[in-house]
mmCIF file of C-alpha atoms in Angstrom:
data_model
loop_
_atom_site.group_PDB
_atom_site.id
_atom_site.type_symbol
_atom_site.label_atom_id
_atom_site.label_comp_id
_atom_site.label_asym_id
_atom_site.label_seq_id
_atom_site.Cartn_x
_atom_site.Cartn_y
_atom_site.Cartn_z
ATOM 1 C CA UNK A 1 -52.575 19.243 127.511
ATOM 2 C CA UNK A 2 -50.341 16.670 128.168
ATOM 3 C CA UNK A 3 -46.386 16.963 127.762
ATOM 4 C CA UNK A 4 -45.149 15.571 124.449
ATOM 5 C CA UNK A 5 -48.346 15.605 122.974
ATOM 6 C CA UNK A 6 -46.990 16.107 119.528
ATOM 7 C CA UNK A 7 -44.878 12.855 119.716
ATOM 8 C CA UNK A 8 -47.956 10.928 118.810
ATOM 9 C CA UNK A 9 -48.947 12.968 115.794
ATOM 10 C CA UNK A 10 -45.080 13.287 114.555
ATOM 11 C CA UNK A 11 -42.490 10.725 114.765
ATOM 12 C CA UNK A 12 -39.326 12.169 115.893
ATOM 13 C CA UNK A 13 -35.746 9.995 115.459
ATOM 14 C CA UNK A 14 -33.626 10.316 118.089
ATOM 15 C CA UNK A 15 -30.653 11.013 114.948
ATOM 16 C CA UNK A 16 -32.049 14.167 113.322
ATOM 17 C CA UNK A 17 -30.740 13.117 110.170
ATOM 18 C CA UNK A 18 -34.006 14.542 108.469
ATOM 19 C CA UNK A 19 -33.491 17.756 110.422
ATOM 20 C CA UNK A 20 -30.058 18.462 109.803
ATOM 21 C CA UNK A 21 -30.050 17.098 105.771
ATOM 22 C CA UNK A 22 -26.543 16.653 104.369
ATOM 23 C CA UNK A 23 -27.126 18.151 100.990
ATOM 24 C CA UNK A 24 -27.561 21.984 102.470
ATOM 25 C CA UNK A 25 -23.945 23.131 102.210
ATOM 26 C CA UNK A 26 -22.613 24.561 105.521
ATOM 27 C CA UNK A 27 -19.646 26.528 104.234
ATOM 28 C CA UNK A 28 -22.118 29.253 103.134
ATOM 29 C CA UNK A 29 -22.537 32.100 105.618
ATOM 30 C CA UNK A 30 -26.098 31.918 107.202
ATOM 31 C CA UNK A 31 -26.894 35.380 106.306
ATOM 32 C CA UNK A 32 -26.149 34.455 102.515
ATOM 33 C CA UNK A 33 -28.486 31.248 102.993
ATOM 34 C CA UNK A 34 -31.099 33.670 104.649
ATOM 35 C CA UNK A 35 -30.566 36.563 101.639
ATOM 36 C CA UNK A 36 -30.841 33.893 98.863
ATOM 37 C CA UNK A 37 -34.089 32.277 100.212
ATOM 38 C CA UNK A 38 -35.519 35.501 101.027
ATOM 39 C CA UNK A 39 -35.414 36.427 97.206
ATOM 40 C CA UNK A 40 -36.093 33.092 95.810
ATOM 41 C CA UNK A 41 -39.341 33.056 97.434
ATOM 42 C CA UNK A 42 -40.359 36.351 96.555
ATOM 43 C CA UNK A 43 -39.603 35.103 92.976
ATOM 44 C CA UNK A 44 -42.247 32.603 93.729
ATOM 45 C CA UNK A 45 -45.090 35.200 94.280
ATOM 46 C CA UNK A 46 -44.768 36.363 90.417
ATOM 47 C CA UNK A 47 -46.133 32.553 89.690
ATOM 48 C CA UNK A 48 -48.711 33.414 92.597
ATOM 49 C CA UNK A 49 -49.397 37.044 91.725
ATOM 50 C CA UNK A 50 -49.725 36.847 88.442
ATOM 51 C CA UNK A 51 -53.106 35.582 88.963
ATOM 52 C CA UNK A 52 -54.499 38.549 90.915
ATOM 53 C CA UNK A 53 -53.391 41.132 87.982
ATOM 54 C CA UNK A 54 -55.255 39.632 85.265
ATOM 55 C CA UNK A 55 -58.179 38.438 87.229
ATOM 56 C CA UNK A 56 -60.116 41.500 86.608
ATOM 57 C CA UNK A 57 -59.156 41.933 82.765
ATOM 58 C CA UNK A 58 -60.078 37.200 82.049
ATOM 59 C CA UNK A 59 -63.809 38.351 84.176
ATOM 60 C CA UNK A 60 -64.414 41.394 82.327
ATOM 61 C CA UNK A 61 -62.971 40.266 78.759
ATOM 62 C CA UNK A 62 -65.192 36.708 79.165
ATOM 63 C CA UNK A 63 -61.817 34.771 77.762
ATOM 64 C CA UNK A 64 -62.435 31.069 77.738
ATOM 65 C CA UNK A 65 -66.211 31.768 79.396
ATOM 66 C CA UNK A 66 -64.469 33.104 82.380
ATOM 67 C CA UNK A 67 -66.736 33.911 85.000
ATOM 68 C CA UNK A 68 -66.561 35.372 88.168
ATOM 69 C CA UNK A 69 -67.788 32.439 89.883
ATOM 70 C CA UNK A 70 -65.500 29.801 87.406
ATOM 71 C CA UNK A 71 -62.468 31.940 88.117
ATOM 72 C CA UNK A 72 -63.597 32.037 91.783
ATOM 73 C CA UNK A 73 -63.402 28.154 91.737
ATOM 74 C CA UNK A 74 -60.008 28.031 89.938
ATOM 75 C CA UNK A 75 -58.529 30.240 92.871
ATOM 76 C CA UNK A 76 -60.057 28.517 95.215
ATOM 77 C CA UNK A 77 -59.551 25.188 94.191
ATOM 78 C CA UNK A 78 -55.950 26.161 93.845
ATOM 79 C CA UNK A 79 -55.722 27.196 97.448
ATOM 80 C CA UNK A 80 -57.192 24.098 98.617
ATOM 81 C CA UNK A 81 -54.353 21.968 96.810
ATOM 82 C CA UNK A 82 -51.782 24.400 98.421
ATOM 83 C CA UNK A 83 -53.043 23.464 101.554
ATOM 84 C CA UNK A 84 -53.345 19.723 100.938
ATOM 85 C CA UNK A 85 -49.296 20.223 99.793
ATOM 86 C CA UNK A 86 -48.319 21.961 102.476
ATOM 87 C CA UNK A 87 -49.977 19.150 104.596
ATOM 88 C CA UNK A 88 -48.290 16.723 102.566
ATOM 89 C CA UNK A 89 -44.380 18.261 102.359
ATOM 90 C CA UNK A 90 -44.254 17.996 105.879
ATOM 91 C CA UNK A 91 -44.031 14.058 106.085
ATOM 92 C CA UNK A 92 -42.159 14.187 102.281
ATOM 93 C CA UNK A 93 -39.217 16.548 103.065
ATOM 94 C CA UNK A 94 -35.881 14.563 102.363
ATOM 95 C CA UNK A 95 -32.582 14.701 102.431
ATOM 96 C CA UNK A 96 -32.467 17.242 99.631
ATOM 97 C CA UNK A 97 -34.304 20.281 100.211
ATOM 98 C CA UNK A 98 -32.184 22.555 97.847
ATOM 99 C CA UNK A 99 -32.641 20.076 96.002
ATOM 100 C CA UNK A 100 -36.709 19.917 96.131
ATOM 101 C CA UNK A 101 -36.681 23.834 96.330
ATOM 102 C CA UNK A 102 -35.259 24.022 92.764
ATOM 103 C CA UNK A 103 -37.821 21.480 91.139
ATOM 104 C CA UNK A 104 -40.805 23.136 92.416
ATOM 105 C CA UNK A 105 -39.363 26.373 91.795
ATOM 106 C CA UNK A 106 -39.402 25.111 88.699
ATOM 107 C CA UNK A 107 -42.560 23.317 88.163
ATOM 108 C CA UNK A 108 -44.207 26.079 89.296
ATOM 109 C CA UNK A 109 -42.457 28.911 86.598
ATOM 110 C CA UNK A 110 -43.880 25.645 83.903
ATOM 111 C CA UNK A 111 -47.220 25.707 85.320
ATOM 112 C CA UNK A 112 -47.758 29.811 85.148
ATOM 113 C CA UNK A 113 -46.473 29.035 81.523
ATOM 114 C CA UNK A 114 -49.051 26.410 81.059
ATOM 115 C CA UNK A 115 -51.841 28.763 82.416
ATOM 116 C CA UNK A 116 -51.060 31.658 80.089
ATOM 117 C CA UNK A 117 -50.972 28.711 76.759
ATOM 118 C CA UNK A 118 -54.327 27.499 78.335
ATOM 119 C CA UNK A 119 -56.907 27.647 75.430
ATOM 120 C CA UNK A 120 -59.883 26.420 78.133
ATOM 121 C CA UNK A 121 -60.690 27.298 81.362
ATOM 122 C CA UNK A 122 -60.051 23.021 82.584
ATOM 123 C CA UNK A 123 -56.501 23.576 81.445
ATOM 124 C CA UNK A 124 -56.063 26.976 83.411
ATOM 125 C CA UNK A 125 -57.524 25.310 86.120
ATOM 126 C CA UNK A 126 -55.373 22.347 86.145
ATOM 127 C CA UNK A 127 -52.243 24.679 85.458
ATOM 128 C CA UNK A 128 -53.039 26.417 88.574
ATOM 129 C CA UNK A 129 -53.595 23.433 90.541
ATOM 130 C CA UNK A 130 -50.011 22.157 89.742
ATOM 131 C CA UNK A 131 -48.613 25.845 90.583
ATOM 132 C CA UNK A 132 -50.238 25.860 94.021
ATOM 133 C CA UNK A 133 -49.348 22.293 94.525
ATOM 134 C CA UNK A 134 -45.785 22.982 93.584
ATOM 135 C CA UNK A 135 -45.980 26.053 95.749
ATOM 136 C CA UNK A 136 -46.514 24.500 98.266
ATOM 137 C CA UNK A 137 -43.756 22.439 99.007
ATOM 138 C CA UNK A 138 -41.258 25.174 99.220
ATOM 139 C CA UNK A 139 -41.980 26.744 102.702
ATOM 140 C CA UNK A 140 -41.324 23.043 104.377
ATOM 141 C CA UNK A 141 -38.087 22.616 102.616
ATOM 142 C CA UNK A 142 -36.819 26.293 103.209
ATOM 143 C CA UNK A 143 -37.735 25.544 107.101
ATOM 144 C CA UNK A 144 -35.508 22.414 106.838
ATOM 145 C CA UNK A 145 -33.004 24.532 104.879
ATOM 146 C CA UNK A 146 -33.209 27.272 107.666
ATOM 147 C CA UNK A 147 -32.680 24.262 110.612
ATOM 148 C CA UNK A 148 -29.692 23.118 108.995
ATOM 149 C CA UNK A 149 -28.169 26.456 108.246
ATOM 150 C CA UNK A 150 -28.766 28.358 111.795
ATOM 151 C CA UNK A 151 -28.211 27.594 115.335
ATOM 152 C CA UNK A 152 -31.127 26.506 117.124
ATOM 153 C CA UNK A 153 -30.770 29.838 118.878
ATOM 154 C CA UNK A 154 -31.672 32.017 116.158
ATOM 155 C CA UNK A 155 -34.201 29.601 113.498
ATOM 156 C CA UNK A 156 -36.493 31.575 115.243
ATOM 157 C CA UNK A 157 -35.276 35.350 114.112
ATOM 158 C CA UNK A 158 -34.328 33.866 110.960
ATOM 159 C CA UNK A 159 -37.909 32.408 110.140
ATOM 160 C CA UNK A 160 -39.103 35.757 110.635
ATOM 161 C CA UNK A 161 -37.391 37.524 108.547
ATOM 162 C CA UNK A 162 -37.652 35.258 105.934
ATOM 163 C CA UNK A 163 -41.425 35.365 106.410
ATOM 164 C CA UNK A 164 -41.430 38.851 105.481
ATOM 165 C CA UNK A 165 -40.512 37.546 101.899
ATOM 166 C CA UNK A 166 -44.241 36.823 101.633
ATOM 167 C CA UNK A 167 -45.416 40.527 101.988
ATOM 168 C CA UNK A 168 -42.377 42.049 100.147
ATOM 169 C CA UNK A 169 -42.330 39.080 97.234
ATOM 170 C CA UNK A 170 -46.465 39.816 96.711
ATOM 171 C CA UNK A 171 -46.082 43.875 96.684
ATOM 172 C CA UNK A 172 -43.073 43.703 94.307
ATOM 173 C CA UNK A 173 -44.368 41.245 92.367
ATOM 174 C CA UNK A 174 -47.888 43.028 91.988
ATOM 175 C CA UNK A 175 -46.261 46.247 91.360
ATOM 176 C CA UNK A 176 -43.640 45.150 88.424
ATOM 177 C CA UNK A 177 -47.032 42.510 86.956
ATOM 178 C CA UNK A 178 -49.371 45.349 86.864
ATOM 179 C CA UNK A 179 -46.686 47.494 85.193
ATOM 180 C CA UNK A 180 -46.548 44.395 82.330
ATOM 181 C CA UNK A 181 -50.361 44.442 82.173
ATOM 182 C CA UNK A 182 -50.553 48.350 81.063
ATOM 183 C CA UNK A 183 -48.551 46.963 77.722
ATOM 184 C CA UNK A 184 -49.770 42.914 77.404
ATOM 185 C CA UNK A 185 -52.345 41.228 77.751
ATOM 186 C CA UNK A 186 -52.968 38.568 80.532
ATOM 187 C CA UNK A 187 -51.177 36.094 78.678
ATOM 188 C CA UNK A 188 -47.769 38.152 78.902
ATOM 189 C CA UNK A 189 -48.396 38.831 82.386
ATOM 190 C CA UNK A 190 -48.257 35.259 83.060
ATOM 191 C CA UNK A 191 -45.554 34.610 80.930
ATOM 192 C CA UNK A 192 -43.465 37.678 82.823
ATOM 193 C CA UNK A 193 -44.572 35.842 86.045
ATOM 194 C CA UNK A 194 -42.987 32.823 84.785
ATOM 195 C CA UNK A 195 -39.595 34.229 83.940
#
């Protein structure tokens, strides 16, 4: 492959303004920046989890004509608009990723309350297309957050630890949803999620 490649594909300005945003405050110790993202997105998962705890309990009960095949399509619909986002945030990101973080953040607690209110199974779907969607954008900006916060010398060890949020955010969040589900219904569980 040919050097610079990627220059065609991505426009790069020679002032990394979009890079380097002004809005992510630099007095804040990395390691704070790091810890606070690190939790925020494993907040996220109980908007993403929530979904796996009640799928058995919405297929076996038959709420809303809930099949395993229709719920199949909401989940996988879901992860095909999370991918079309995450395609998207990448030529969005601005000049205020805290900023973006905290909308979507919450959008997506809105949406998980707007799946657990759904009385059909084309609002839960919709709902869960707006979560995903929302989701979505948050990884981009936290990268951008991450660039501005680090030297370039360690983005690297601090993207993988943050990346770890994704395994610890979807085992906590599992464990303290399915603990909710032993005393509500699915409906709470999303509601939980939300909060």
């Amino acid at each position: 492959m040919r050097e610079g490649w990627w220059r065609d594909i991505v426009q790069v300005s020679s002032d990394d303004a979009i890079l380097r945003p002004q809005s992510v405050d630099k007095t804040q110790s990395p390691r704070k920046v790091l810890a606070l993202l690190f939790v925020s997105y494993c907040g996220v998962y109980f908007c993403r989890a929530n979904v796996s705890v009640v799928s058995a309990t919405l297929i076996e009960n038959g709420e809303l004509g809930i099949t395993a095949g229709s719920f199949g399509m909401t989940i996988s619909i879901g992860t095909f608009a999370y991918a079309v986002g995450k395609m998207v945030s990448g030529a969005v990101v601005g000049q205020d990723p805290v900023g973006r973080v905290r909308v979507c953040m919450v959008f997506t607690g809105l949406a998980t309350l707007g799946f657990a209110a759904s009385g059909s199974q084309g609002v839960m779907r919709a709902t869960w297309v707006l979560s995903r969607a929302a989701q979505s954008q948050i990884w981009t900006n936290f990268a951008v957050i991450i660039n501005s916060t680090f030297p370039a010398s360690s983005t690297g060890q601090a993207v993988a630890v943050l990346s770890q949020s994704f395994l610890v955010g979807d085992a906590i969040a599992k464990l303290v949803l399915g603990g909710v589900a032993g005393f509500t219904g699915w409906r709470g569980v999303c509601v939980a999620g939300a909060g």
